[in-house]
Amino acid sequence: MHRPAHIHRTFLDDAGSDYAYGLDVDAFQQIINTEYPALHTTTYLDHAASTPPPRSTLTNFAEKVSNSLYSNPHSRSTSSTATTLAIERCRGRILNELFGLTDPAARAEWDVVFTSGATAALKLVGDAFPWQNARYAYLKESHTSLVGVRACAGEADVSALGVDEMLQVPPCESSSTTQLFGYAAQCNATGSRLGLEYCRRLKMRHPRGFVLLDASAYVSTAVLDLASLPIDCAPDFIACSFYKIVGLPTGLGCLVVKRSAGAVLQRRGYFGGGTIDAISVSAPFWAEPRRSVVPGPLHERFEDGTLPFLDIIALDCALDTHKKLFKSQRHVSKHVSTLLRFATRELAALRHGNGRPVIKQHRAFGALGSDLEEPGPIIGFSVLDPESEYVGHVHVEQLATVNGFQIRTGGLCNTGVLASSFNLTDEHIREEYARGRSCWDDGEPDLPAEVTCL
Ligand SMILES: *Cc1c(COP(=O)(O)O)cnc(C)c1O
């Protein structure tokens, strides 16, 4: 990595022992060299979208699956049983290492349902929530995958509400209406955090409401500490993807479900192998879902077909490597906070010749008064020209690319943040769309660029 020596020195003086996971800087640099050879020739700043897997994860995985036999878990052979055990151990590890549940009794209150990712986990709740007499309220500044749950809630405006502040959502007129609240623990576009505290406040106000938490961005660099609050104040359903935390495997995520809330989820429509106890062969057709009811394992009802068992083994290897290289998620949090502090300060100090700022940083959840936690390690920003006009994101991305930086630009799957940062109304968005524009194209409205720290 080539960075001006004076910046490096200033940074290290400031960062103290929180930087480099408690290692000395040379040892840390050595890890980067051996574990991430692909990063030598570029400055990769898109870790919040996907972080590269360290080499040791790949070698450990290759060793493990070539020396031990793992096989399809739905059987009683020794390899199948070993695979089932490894999968169950991994569920416990996820709760322990990523969600702060170190006590086995506390873990027993939760279940982990494997999915193909955070989006699939959010969709699972959308598909299985009892919408007949229910309402979905979500924060507007959310990732599209969380917003999309509203399409399950129904077309009618009465059953879905996009709001700036859910604490002001009035209780439903009928006490028999069930409310589902959706929000992100950390904004994917700006790093702003609501964490678990916002859930606690929601639950105080709506004790019978259910909370769906999108934790995908938050857990990539922090423990979502479920042990830190009473179970009644904790979210009911929590979605995440593992590649954002440890790089490999892709295509695996989970829905963490509070067992006492799990019974509300109902399977509808399609059923697949592994999720039913008995079916008829001929008409009249019937199918009995697995009897696993609370406190039995909820995941049995929702994991259709064969689990991606080698991916789960890969996750186990990735968590081992993560621990070996970075010690714990708490060390990761401290390390990236030093980078965030430094980068935020340096960007804020950038000035044009006329003294005007070059960078405008964006924040989410402003309507809530203040961030409930220090922001996570994402910087969502726009570049301004000397007249303080926005420089288009395509131009910014081109400049970044030719200078060897890999960043993410554009709408970042978060239309709510886009709208609040640039005062866009739904009419604006409609008009842009009517002019042939979409979330994906290279047109030049003034969209944020985003940089995320390792
Ligand atoms: C990445 C992300 C998602 C989507 O995750 P997938 O892995 O693409 O399913 C959803 N919400 C937030 C906050 C994210 O950061």
CSV table of C-alpha atoms and ligand atoms in Angstrom, one decimal:
chain,number,residue,atom,x,y,z
A,1,MET,CA,0.0,0.0,0.0
A,2,HIS,CA,1.4,3.4,-1.0
A,3,ARG,CA,0.3,6.2,1.2
A,4,PRO,CA,2.2,9.4,2.0
A,5,ALA,CA,4.4,8.8,5.0
A,6,HIS,CA,3.3,11.9,6.9
A,7,ILE,CA,-0.4,10.7,6.8
A,8,HIS,CA,0.7,7.3,8.0
A,9,ARG,CA,2.6,8.8,10.9
A,10,THR,CA,-0.2,11.2,11.9
A,11,PHE,CA,-2.6,8.4,11.8
A,12,LEU,CA,-0.6,6.0,13.9
A,13,ASP,CA,0.1,8.6,16.5
A,14,ASP,CA,-3.6,9.2,16.8
A,15,ALA,CA,-4.9,5.6,16.5
A,16,GLY,CA,-3.0,4.2,19.6
A,17,SER,CA,-3.4,0.6,20.5
A,18,ASP,CA,-7.0,0.2,19.1
A,19,TYR,CA,-5.5,0.1,15.6
A,20,ALA,CA,-4.2,-3.3,14.3
A,21,TYR,CA,-6.0,-5.5,16.7
A,22,GLY,CA,-3.5,-5.1,19.4
A,23,LEU,CA,-0.6,-6.2,17.1
A,24,ASP,CA,2.4,-4.1,16.4
A,25,VAL,CA,2.0,-2.4,13.0
A,26,ASP,CA,4.7,-4.5,11.3
A,27,ALA,CA,3.1,-7.8,12.4
A,28,PHE,CA,-0.2,-6.4,11.2
A,29,GLN,CA,1.3,-5.5,7.8
A,30,GLN,CA,2.7,-9.0,7.6
A,31,ILE,CA,-0.8,-10.4,8.0
A,32,ILE,CA,-2.1,-8.2,5.2
A,33,ASN,CA,0.8,-9.3,3.0
A,34,THR,CA,0.3,-13.0,3.5
A,35,GLU,CA,-3.5,-13.2,3.9
A,36,TYR,CA,-4.6,-10.7,1.2
A,37,PRO,CA,-2.2,-10.8,-1.8
A,38,ALA,CA,-5.0,-9.6,-4.1
A,39,LEU,CA,-5.1,-6.3,-2.2
A,40,HIS,CA,-1.4,-5.4,-2.8
A,41,THR,CA,-2.0,-3.5,-6.0
A,42,THR,CA,-5.2,-1.7,-5.2
A,43,THR,CA,-6.9,0.3,-2.5
A,44,TYR,CA,-10.1,-1.6,-1.7
A,45,LEU,CA,-12.6,0.5,0.1
A,46,ASP,CA,-15.8,-1.5,-0.4
A,47,HIS,CA,-15.6,-3.9,2.6
A,48,ALA,CA,-19.1,-3.1,3.7
A,49,ALA,CA,-20.4,-4.6,0.5
A,50,SER,CA,-18.2,-7.6,0.6
A,51,THR,CA,-14.9,-8.2,2.4
A,52,PRO,CA,-12.3,-10.5,0.8
A,53,PRO,CA,-11.7,-13.8,2.5
A,54,PRO,CA,-8.2,-14.2,4.0
A,55,ARG,CA,-6.1,-16.9,2.5
A,56,SER,CA,-6.1,-19.0,5.7
A,57,THR,CA,-9.8,-19.5,5.5
A,58,LEU,CA,-9.4,-21.1,2.1
A,59,THR,CA,-6.5,-23.3,3.1
A,60,ASN,CA,-8.2,-24.4,6.3
A,61,PHE,CA,-11.4,-25.2,4.4
A,62,ALA,CA,-9.5,-27.2,1.8
A,63,GLU,CA,-7.7,-29.2,4.6
A,64,LYS,CA,-10.8,-29.8,6.6
A,65,VAL,CA,-13.1,-31.1,3.8
A,66,SER,CA,-10.3,-33.2,2.2
A,67,ASN,CA,-9.3,-34.9,5.5
A,68,SER,CA,-12.8,-35.4,7.0
A,69,LEU,CA,-15.8,-36.8,5.2
A,70,TYR,CA,-18.9,-34.5,5.3
A,71,SER,CA,-22.0,-35.6,3.6
A,72,ASN,CA,-25.7,-34.8,3.2
A,73,PRO,CA,-27.0,-34.4,6.7
A,74,HIS,CA,-30.4,-36.1,6.3
A,75,SER,CA,-29.2,-39.6,7.3
A,76,ARG,CA,-27.6,-41.7,10.0
A,77,SER,CA,-24.3,-42.7,8.5
A,78,THR,CA,-21.2,-41.5,10.4
A,79,SER,CA,-20.4,-38.8,7.9
A,80,SER,CA,-23.9,-37.6,7.8
A,81,THR,CA,-24.1,-37.5,11.6
A,82,ALA,CA,-20.8,-35.6,11.8
A,83,THR,CA,-22.1,-33.1,9.3
A,84,THR,CA,-25.3,-32.6,11.3
A,85,LEU,CA,-23.3,-32.1,14.5
A,86,ALA,CA,-21.0,-29.6,12.7
A,87,ILE,CA,-24.1,-27.6,11.5
A,88,GLU,CA,-25.6,-27.5,15.0
A,89,ARG,CA,-22.3,-26.4,16.5
A,90,CYS,CA,-22.1,-23.6,13.9
A,91,ARG,CA,-25.6,-22.3,14.9
A,92,GLY,CA,-24.3,-22.0,18.5
A,93,ARG,CA,-21.1,-20.3,17.4
A,94,ILE,CA,-23.0,-17.7,15.4
A,95,LEU,CA,-25.1,-16.8,18.5
A,96,ASN,CA,-22.1,-16.8,20.7
A,97,GLU,CA,-19.5,-14.9,18.6
A,98,LEU,CA,-21.7,-12.6,16.5
A,99,PHE,CA,-24.6,-12.0,18.8
A,100,GLY,CA,-22.9,-11.9,22.2
A,101,LEU,CA,-24.8,-14.9,23.6
A,102,THR,CA,-22.0,-16.5,25.6
A,103,ASP,CA,-24.3,-18.2,28.1
A,104,PRO,CA,-25.8,-21.5,26.8
A,105,ALA,CA,-29.1,-20.8,28.7
A,106,ALA,CA,-29.4,-17.5,26.9
A,107,ARG,CA,-28.6,-19.1,23.5
A,108,ALA,CA,-31.5,-21.5,24.1
A,109,GLU,CA,-33.9,-18.6,23.8
A,110,TRP,CA,-32.9,-18.2,20.1
A,111,ASP,CA,-32.8,-20.2,16.9
A,112,VAL,CA,-30.7,-19.8,13.8
A,113,VAL,CA,-32.5,-20.4,10.5
A,114,PHE,CA,-29.9,-20.7,7.6
A,115,THR,CA,-30.9,-18.8,4.4
A,116,SER,CA,-29.1,-17.8,1.3
A,117,GLY,CA,-28.4,-14.4,2.7
A,118,ALA,CA,-29.9,-11.4,4.5
A,119,THR,CA,-32.4,-10.6,1.7
A,120,ALA,CA,-33.7,-14.2,1.8
A,121,ALA,CA,-34.0,-13.9,5.6
A,122,LEU,CA,-36.0,-10.7,5.3
A,123,LYS,CA,-38.2,-12.3,2.6
A,124,LEU,CA,-38.8,-15.3,4.9
A,125,VAL,CA,-40.4,-13.1,7.5
A,126,GLY,CA,-42.4,-11.3,4.8
A,127,ASP,CA,-43.7,-14.6,3.4
A,128,ALA,CA,-44.4,-16.2,6.8
A,129,PHE,CA,-45.8,-13.3,8.9
A,130,PRO,CA,-49.5,-13.6,9.6
A,131,TRP,CA,-50.7,-10.6,7.5
A,132,GLN,CA,-54.4,-11.2,7.7
A,133,ASN,CA,-54.8,-8.6,10.5
A,134,ALA,CA,-51.4,-7.0,10.6
A,135,ARG,CA,-49.5,-3.8,9.7
A,136,TYR,CA,-45.9,-3.3,8.7
A,137,ALA,CA,-44.2,-0.1,9.7
A,138,TYR,CA,-40.6,0.5,8.6
A,139,LEU,CA,-38.1,3.4,8.6
A,140,LYS,CA,-37.9,5.0,5.2
A,141,GLU,CA,-34.1,5.1,5.3
A,142,SER,CA,-33.8,1.4,4.9
A,143,HIS,CA,-32.2,-1.0,2.4
A,144,THR,CA,-34.5,-2.0,-0.4
A,145,SER,CA,-34.5,-5.6,0.8
A,146,LEU,CA,-36.2,-4.5,4.1
A,147,VAL,CA,-38.5,-2.1,2.4
A,148,GLY,CA,-39.6,-5.0,0.1
A,149,VAL,CA,-41.4,-6.6,3.0
A,150,ARG,CA,-44.2,-4.1,2.4
A,151,ALA,CA,-45.1,-5.9,-0.8
A,152,CYS,CA,-45.9,-9.0,1.4
A,153,ALA,CA,-48.0,-6.8,3.8
A,154,GLY,CA,-50.4,-6.1,0.9
A,155,GLU,CA,-51.1,-3.4,-1.6
A,156,ALA,CA,-53.3,-1.3,0.6
A,157,ASP,CA,-51.6,1.7,2.2
A,158,VAL,CA,-53.3,0.9,5.5
A,159,SER,CA,-51.2,-2.2,5.9
A,160,ALA,CA,-47.7,-0.7,5.3
A,161,LEU,CA,-46.3,2.6,6.6
A,162,GLY,CA,-42.9,4.1,5.6
A,163,VAL,CA,-42.0,6.5,8.4
A,164,ASP,CA,-39.2,8.7,9.6
A,165,GLU,CA,-39.7,7.8,13.2
A,166,MET,CA,-41.4,4.6,14.3
A,167,LEU,CA,-41.7,5.7,18.0
A,168,GLN,CA,-44.4,8.1,16.8
A,169,VAL,CA,-46.5,5.4,15.0
A,170,PRO,CA,-49.7,5.3,16.9
A,171,PRO,CA,-50.9,2.0,18.3
A,172,CYS,CA,-53.3,0.3,15.9
A,173,GLU,CA,-57.0,1.2,16.4
A,174,SER,CA,-57.9,-2.4,16.8
A,175,SER,CA,-56.1,-4.2,19.6
A,176,SER,CA,-56.2,-7.4,17.6
A,177,THR,CA,-54.0,-5.9,14.8
A,178,THR,CA,-50.5,-7.2,14.9
A,179,GLN,CA,-47.7,-4.7,14.2
A,180,LEU,CA,-44.4,-5.6,12.6
A,181,PHE,CA,-41.7,-2.9,12.8
A,182,GLY,CA,-38.7,-3.0,10.4
A,183,TYR,CA,-35.4,-1.1,10.7
A,184,ALA,CA,-31.7,-1.5,10.2
A,185,ALA,CA,-29.2,-1.6,13.1
A,186,GLN,CA,-26.8,0.2,10.9
A,187,CYS,CA,-27.5,2.2,7.7
A,188,ASN,CA,-25.7,0.6,4.7
A,189,ALA,CA,-25.3,3.9,3.0
A,190,THR,CA,-24.1,6.2,5.8
A,191,GLY,CA,-23.0,4.0,8.7
A,192,SER,CA,-25.5,5.7,11.0
A,193,ARG,CA,-26.5,3.3,13.8
A,194,LEU,CA,-29.7,2.7,15.8
A,195,GLY,CA,-28.4,-0.5,17.3
A,196,LEU,CA,-30.5,-2.4,19.8
A,197,GLU,CA,-31.5,0.7,21.8
A,198,TYR,CA,-34.0,1.7,19.2
A,199,CYS,CA,-35.6,-1.8,19.5
A,200,ARG,CA,-35.8,-1.4,23.3
A,201,ARG,CA,-37.6,1.9,22.9
A,202,LEU,CA,-40.0,0.4,20.3
A,203,LYS,CA,-40.8,-2.5,22.5
A,204,MET,CA,-41.5,-0.3,25.5
A,205,ARG,CA,-44.0,1.6,23.4
A,206,HIS,CA,-45.4,-1.4,21.5
A,207,PRO,CA,-44.9,-4.4,23.8
A,208,ARG,CA,-47.1,-6.6,21.6
A,209,GLY,CA,-45.4,-5.5,18.3
A,210,PHE,CA,-42.8,-7.6,16.5
A,211,VAL,CA,-39.5,-6.2,15.4
A,212,LEU,CA,-37.6,-7.3,12.3
A,213,LEU,CA,-34.1,-6.1,12.5
A,214,ASP,CA,-31.8,-5.8,9.4
A,215,ALA,CA,-28.4,-6.4,11.0
A,216,SER,CA,-26.5,-7.1,7.8
A,217,ALA,CA,-24.4,-3.9,7.9
A,218,TYR,CA,-24.0,-3.7,11.7
A,219,VAL,CA,-22.7,-7.2,12.4
A,220,SER,CA,-19.9,-7.0,9.8
A,221,THR,CA,-17.8,-5.0,12.3
A,222,ALA,CA,-19.6,-5.2,15.6
A,223,VAL,CA,-21.2,-7.7,18.0
A,224,LEU,CA,-25.0,-7.2,18.1
A,225,ASP,CA,-25.1,-7.8,21.8
A,226,LEU,CA,-28.4,-9.6,22.4
A,227,ALA,CA,-27.2,-10.4,26.0
A,228,SER,CA,-27.2,-6.7,26.8
A,229,LEU,CA,-30.9,-6.3,27.0
A,230,PRO,CA,-33.9,-8.1,28.5
A,231,ILE,CA,-35.3,-10.7,26.1
A,232,ASP,CA,-38.6,-8.9,26.0
A,233,CYS,CA,-36.9,-5.8,24.6
A,234,ALA,CA,-34.9,-7.7,22.0
A,235,PRO,CA,-35.8,-7.9,18.3
A,236,ASP,CA,-37.9,-10.9,17.2
A,237,PHE,CA,-36.3,-11.6,13.9
A,238,ILE,CA,-32.7,-10.6,12.8
A,239,ALA,CA,-31.3,-10.9,9.3
A,240,CYS,CA,-27.6,-11.0,8.2
A,241,SER,CA,-25.3,-12.3,5.5
A,242,PHE,CA,-21.9,-13.9,6.4
A,243,TYR,CA,-19.8,-12.8,3.5
A,244,LYS,CA,-20.0,-9.3,4.8
A,245,ILE,CA,-18.3,-10.4,8.0
A,246,VAL,CA,-15.8,-13.0,7.0
A,247,GLY,CA,-15.7,-13.0,3.2
A,248,LEU,CA,-16.5,-16.6,2.6
A,249,PRO,CA,-18.9,-18.3,2.0
A,250,THR,CA,-21.0,-16.2,-0.2
A,251,GLY,CA,-24.6,-17.4,-0.6
A,252,LEU,CA,-25.1,-18.0,3.2
A,253,GLY,CA,-26.9,-15.9,5.8
A,254,CYS,CA,-29.4,-16.5,8.5
A,255,LEU,CA,-32.5,-15.3,10.3
A,256,VAL,CA,-31.9,-15.3,14.0
A,257,VAL,CA,-35.3,-15.9,15.6
A,258,LYS,CA,-36.4,-15.3,19.2
A,259,ARG,CA,-38.0,-18.7,20.0
A,260,SER,CA,-40.9,-17.2,21.9
A,261,ALA,CA,-41.8,-15.2,18.7
A,262,GLY,CA,-41.1,-18.0,16.2
A,263,ALA,CA,-44.5,-19.6,16.5
A,264,VAL,CA,-46.1,-16.5,14.8
A,265,LEU,CA,-44.4,-17.4,11.6
A,266,GLN,CA,-46.5,-19.6,9.4
A,267,ARG,CA,-45.4,-21.6,6.4
A,268,ARG,CA,-47.5,-21.0,3.4
A,269,GLY,CA,-47.4,-22.2,-0.2
A,270,TYR,CA,-44.5,-24.3,-1.3
A,271,PHE,CA,-43.0,-27.1,0.9
A,272,GLY,CA,-39.7,-28.9,0.3
A,273,GLY,CA,-37.9,-31.9,1.6
A,274,GLY,CA,-36.9,-31.7,5.2
A,275,THR,CA,-39.7,-29.5,6.3
A,276,ILE,CA,-42.7,-31.9,6.5
A,277,ASP,CA,-43.6,-34.9,8.7
A,278,ALA,CA,-46.1,-36.6,6.3
A,279,ILE,CA,-47.8,-36.0,2.9
A,280,SER,CA,-50.5,-37.9,0.9
A,281,VAL,CA,-49.4,-39.4,-2.4
A,282,SER,CA,-52.8,-39.0,-4.2
A,283,ALA,CA,-55.7,-36.6,-4.1
A,284,PRO,CA,-57.1,-35.3,-1.8
A,285,PHE,CA,-53.7,-33.8,-1.2
A,286,TRP,CA,-52.5,-33.0,2.3
A,287,ALA,CA,-49.2,-32.2,3.9
A,288,GLU,CA,-48.3,-32.0,7.6
A,289,PRO,CA,-45.5,-29.6,8.4
A,290,ARG,CA,-42.9,-30.7,10.9
A,291,ARG,CA,-44.3,-30.7,14.3
A,292,SER,CA,-41.4,-28.7,15.7
A,293,VAL,CA,-43.2,-26.1,17.7
A,294,VAL,CA,-41.9,-23.8,20.4
A,295,PRO,CA,-39.5,-24.6,22.1
A,296,GLY,CA,-38.5,-27.1,19.4
A,297,PRO,CA,-36.1,-26.1,16.6
A,298,LEU,CA,-37.9,-23.6,14.4
A,299,HIS,CA,-35.3,-24.0,11.7
A,300,GLU,CA,-36.7,-27.4,10.8
A,301,ARG,CA,-39.9,-25.8,9.5
A,302,PHE,CA,-38.1,-23.2,7.4
A,303,GLU,CA,-35.0,-24.8,5.9
A,304,ASP,CA,-36.2,-26.4,2.6
A,305,GLY,CA,-34.1,-29.1,1.0
A,306,THR,CA,-30.5,-29.9,1.8
A,307,LEU,CA,-28.6,-27.2,3.7
A,308,PRO,CA,-25.5,-25.9,2.0
A,309,PHE,CA,-23.5,-28.0,4.4
A,310,LEU,CA,-20.0,-27.4,3.0
A,311,ASP,CA,-20.7,-23.7,3.0
A,312,ILE,CA,-21.6,-24.0,6.7
A,313,ILE,CA,-18.3,-25.9,7.3
A,314,ALA,CA,-16.6,-23.0,5.4
A,315,LEU,CA,-18.2,-20.5,7.7
A,316,ASP,CA,-16.9,-22.5,10.6
A,317,CYS,CA,-13.3,-22.3,9.1
A,318,ALA,CA,-13.8,-18.6,8.4
A,319,LEU,CA,-14.8,-17.9,12.0
A,320,ASP,CA,-11.7,-19.8,13.2
A,321,THR,CA,-9.5,-17.7,10.9
A,322,HIS,CA,-11.2,-14.5,11.9
A,323,LYS,CA,-10.5,-15.3,15.6
A,324,LYS,CA,-6.9,-16.2,14.9
A,325,LEU,CA,-6.2,-13.1,12.8
A,326,PHE,CA,-8.4,-10.4,14.5
A,327,LYS,CA,-9.0,-11.9,18.0
A,328,SER,CA,-12.7,-10.9,18.3
A,329,GLN,CA,-15.4,-8.7,16.7
A,330,ARG,CA,-14.7,-6.3,19.5
A,331,HIS,CA,-11.1,-5.9,18.3
A,332,VAL,CA,-12.5,-5.4,14.8
A,333,SER,CA,-14.8,-2.7,16.1
A,334,LYS,CA,-12.0,-0.8,17.7
A,335,HIS,CA,-9.7,-1.1,14.7
A,336,VAL,CA,-12.2,0.2,12.2
A,337,SER,CA,-13.2,3.0,14.6
A,338,THR,CA,-9.7,4.4,14.4
A,339,LEU,CA,-9.8,4.3,10.6
A,340,LEU,CA,-13.2,5.9,10.6
A,341,ARG,CA,-12.2,8.7,12.9
A,342,PHE,CA,-9.1,9.4,10.9
A,343,ALA,CA,-10.8,9.3,7.5
A,344,THR,CA,-13.7,11.5,8.6
A,345,ARG,CA,-11.3,14.1,9.9
A,346,GLU,CA,-9.1,14.1,6.9
A,347,LEU,CA,-12.1,14.3,4.5
A,348,ALA,CA,-13.6,17.2,6.5
A,349,ALA,CA,-10.3,19.1,6.3
A,350,LEU,CA,-10.1,18.9,2.5
A,351,ARG,CA,-10.7,22.4,1.1
A,352,HIS,CA,-10.8,24.0,-2.3
A,353,GLY,CA,-8.5,27.0,-3.1
A,354,ASN,CA,-11.4,29.3,-2.1
A,355,GLY,CA,-11.6,27.7,1.3
A,356,ARG,CA,-14.9,25.8,0.6
A,357,PRO,CA,-15.2,22.1,1.6
A,358,VAL,CA,-14.6,19.4,-0.9
A,359,ILE,CA,-16.6,16.7,0.9
A,360,LYS,CA,-20.1,16.6,2.2
A,361,GLN,CA,-20.8,13.7,4.5
A,362,HIS,CA,-24.3,12.3,4.7
A,363,ARG,CA,-26.1,10.9,7.7
A,364,ALA,CA,-29.3,8.8,8.1
A,365,PHE,CA,-32.0,8.8,10.8
A,366,GLY,CA,-31.7,12.6,11.4
A,367,ALA,CA,-35.5,12.7,12.1
A,368,LEU,CA,-34.8,10.6,15.2
A,369,GLY,CA,-32.9,13.5,16.8
A,370,SER,CA,-29.5,11.9,17.0
A,371,ASP,CA,-27.7,8.7,16.3
A,372,LEU,CA,-28.2,6.3,19.2
A,373,GLU,CA,-24.7,5.0,18.8
A,374,GLU,CA,-21.5,6.1,17.3
A,375,PRO,CA,-21.6,5.5,13.5
A,376,GLY,CA,-20.2,2.3,12.0
A,377,PRO,CA,-17.2,2.4,9.6
A,378,ILE,CA,-19.0,3.6,6.5
A,379,ILE,CA,-18.6,7.1,5.0
A,380,GLY,CA,-21.4,8.1,2.7
A,381,PHE,CA,-20.3,11.4,1.0
A,382,SER,CA,-20.7,13.7,-2.0
A,383,VAL,CA,-17.9,15.6,-3.6
A,384,LEU,CA,-18.5,19.3,-4.1
A,385,ASP,CA,-16.8,21.6,-6.6
A,386,PRO,CA,-15.4,25.0,-5.7
A,387,GLU,CA,-18.9,26.6,-6.1
A,388,SER,CA,-20.2,23.9,-3.7
A,389,GLU,CA,-22.2,22.2,-6.5
A,390,TYR,CA,-22.3,18.5,-6.4
A,391,VAL,CA,-19.8,16.6,-8.6
A,392,GLY,CA,-21.7,13.6,-10.2
A,393,HIS,CA,-21.0,10.2,-8.8
A,394,VAL,CA,-20.0,8.7,-12.1
A,395,HIS,CA,-17.2,11.2,-12.4
A,396,VAL,CA,-16.1,10.6,-8.8
A,397,GLU,CA,-16.1,6.9,-9.4
A,398,GLN,CA,-14.0,7.3,-12.6
A,399,LEU,CA,-11.5,9.4,-10.7
A,400,ALA,CA,-11.3,6.9,-7.9
A,401,THR,CA,-10.8,4.1,-10.4
A,402,VAL,CA,-7.9,5.7,-12.3
A,403,ASN,CA,-6.3,6.4,-9.0
A,404,GLY,CA,-6.5,2.8,-7.9
A,405,PHE,CA,-9.4,3.2,-5.4
A,406,GLN,CA,-12.3,0.8,-5.4
A,407,ILE,CA,-15.4,2.5,-3.9
A,408,ARG,CA,-19.1,2.1,-4.3
A,409,THR,CA,-21.2,4.9,-5.8
A,410,GLY,CA,-24.8,5.5,-6.7
A,411,GLY,CA,-28.1,4.9,-4.9
A,412,LEU,CA,-26.7,2.1,-2.7
A,413,CYS,CA,-30.0,0.3,-2.6
A,414,ASN,CA,-31.3,2.9,-0.1
A,415,THR,CA,-33.7,5.3,-1.8
A,416,GLY,CA,-34.7,6.7,1.6
A,417,VAL,CA,-31.2,8.0,2.3
A,418,LEU,CA,-31.0,9.3,-1.2
A,419,ALA,CA,-34.3,11.2,-0.9
A,420,SER,CA,-33.4,12.7,2.5
A,421,SER,CA,-29.8,13.6,1.5
A,422,PHE,CA,-30.9,15.4,-1.7
A,423,ASN,CA,-34.4,16.5,-0.8
A,424,LEU,CA,-36.0,14.3,-3.4
A,425,THR,CA,-39.7,13.7,-3.4
A,426,ASP,CA,-41.5,10.6,-4.8
A,427,GLU,CA,-42.5,12.9,-7.7
A,428,HIS,CA,-38.8,13.6,-8.5
A,429,ILE,CA,-38.1,9.9,-8.4
A,430,ARG,CA,-41.1,9.2,-10.7
A,431,GLU,CA,-40.0,11.9,-13.1
A,432,GLU,CA,-36.4,10.6,-13.2
A,433,TYR,CA,-37.8,7.1,-13.8
A,434,ALA,CA,-40.1,8.4,-16.6
A,435,ARG,CA,-37.1,9.9,-18.3
A,436,GLY,CA,-35.7,6.5,-18.5
A,437,ARG,CA,-33.5,6.6,-15.4
A,438,SER,CA,-33.2,3.7,-12.9
A,439,CYS,CA,-31.3,2.8,-9.8
A,440,TRP,CA,-28.6,1.2,-11.9
A,441,ASP,CA,-27.7,3.5,-14.8
A,442,ASP,CA,-24.8,5.9,-15.2
A,443,GLY,CA,-26.8,9.1,-15.3
A,444,GLU,CA,-25.6,11.9,-13.2
A,445,PRO,CA,-28.0,13.0,-10.4
A,446,ASP,CA,-25.9,13.8,-7.4
A,447,LEU,CA,-25.7,10.6,-5.6
A,448,PRO,CA,-23.4,9.7,-2.7
A,449,ALA,CA,-20.2,7.8,-3.0
A,450,GLU,CA,-19.4,5.4,-0.2
A,451,VAL,CA,-16.2,4.3,1.3
A,452,THR,CA,-15.9,1.6,3.9
A,453,CYS,CA,-12.9,0.8,6.0
A,454,LEU,CA,-11.0,-2.4,6.8
B,1,LIG,C1,-26.0,-5.9,2.4
B,1,LIG,C2,-27.2,-5.4,3.0
B,1,LIG,C3,-28.4,-6.1,2.7
B,1,LIG,C4,-28.5,-7.1,1.7
B,1,LIG,O1,-27.8,-8.2,2.0
B,1,LIG,P1,-27.6,-9.5,0.9
B,1,LIG,O2,-26.4,-10.2,1.4
B,1,LIG,O3,-27.4,-8.8,-0.4
B,1,LIG,O4,-28.9,-10.2,1.0
B,1,LIG,C5,-29.5,-5.6,3.4
B,1,LIG,N1,-29.5,-4.6,4.3
B,1,LIG,C6,-28.3,-4.0,4.6
B,1,LIG,C7,-28.3,-3.0,5.7
B,1,LIG,C8,-27.1,-4.4,4.0
B,1,LIG,O5,-26.0,-3.8,4.4
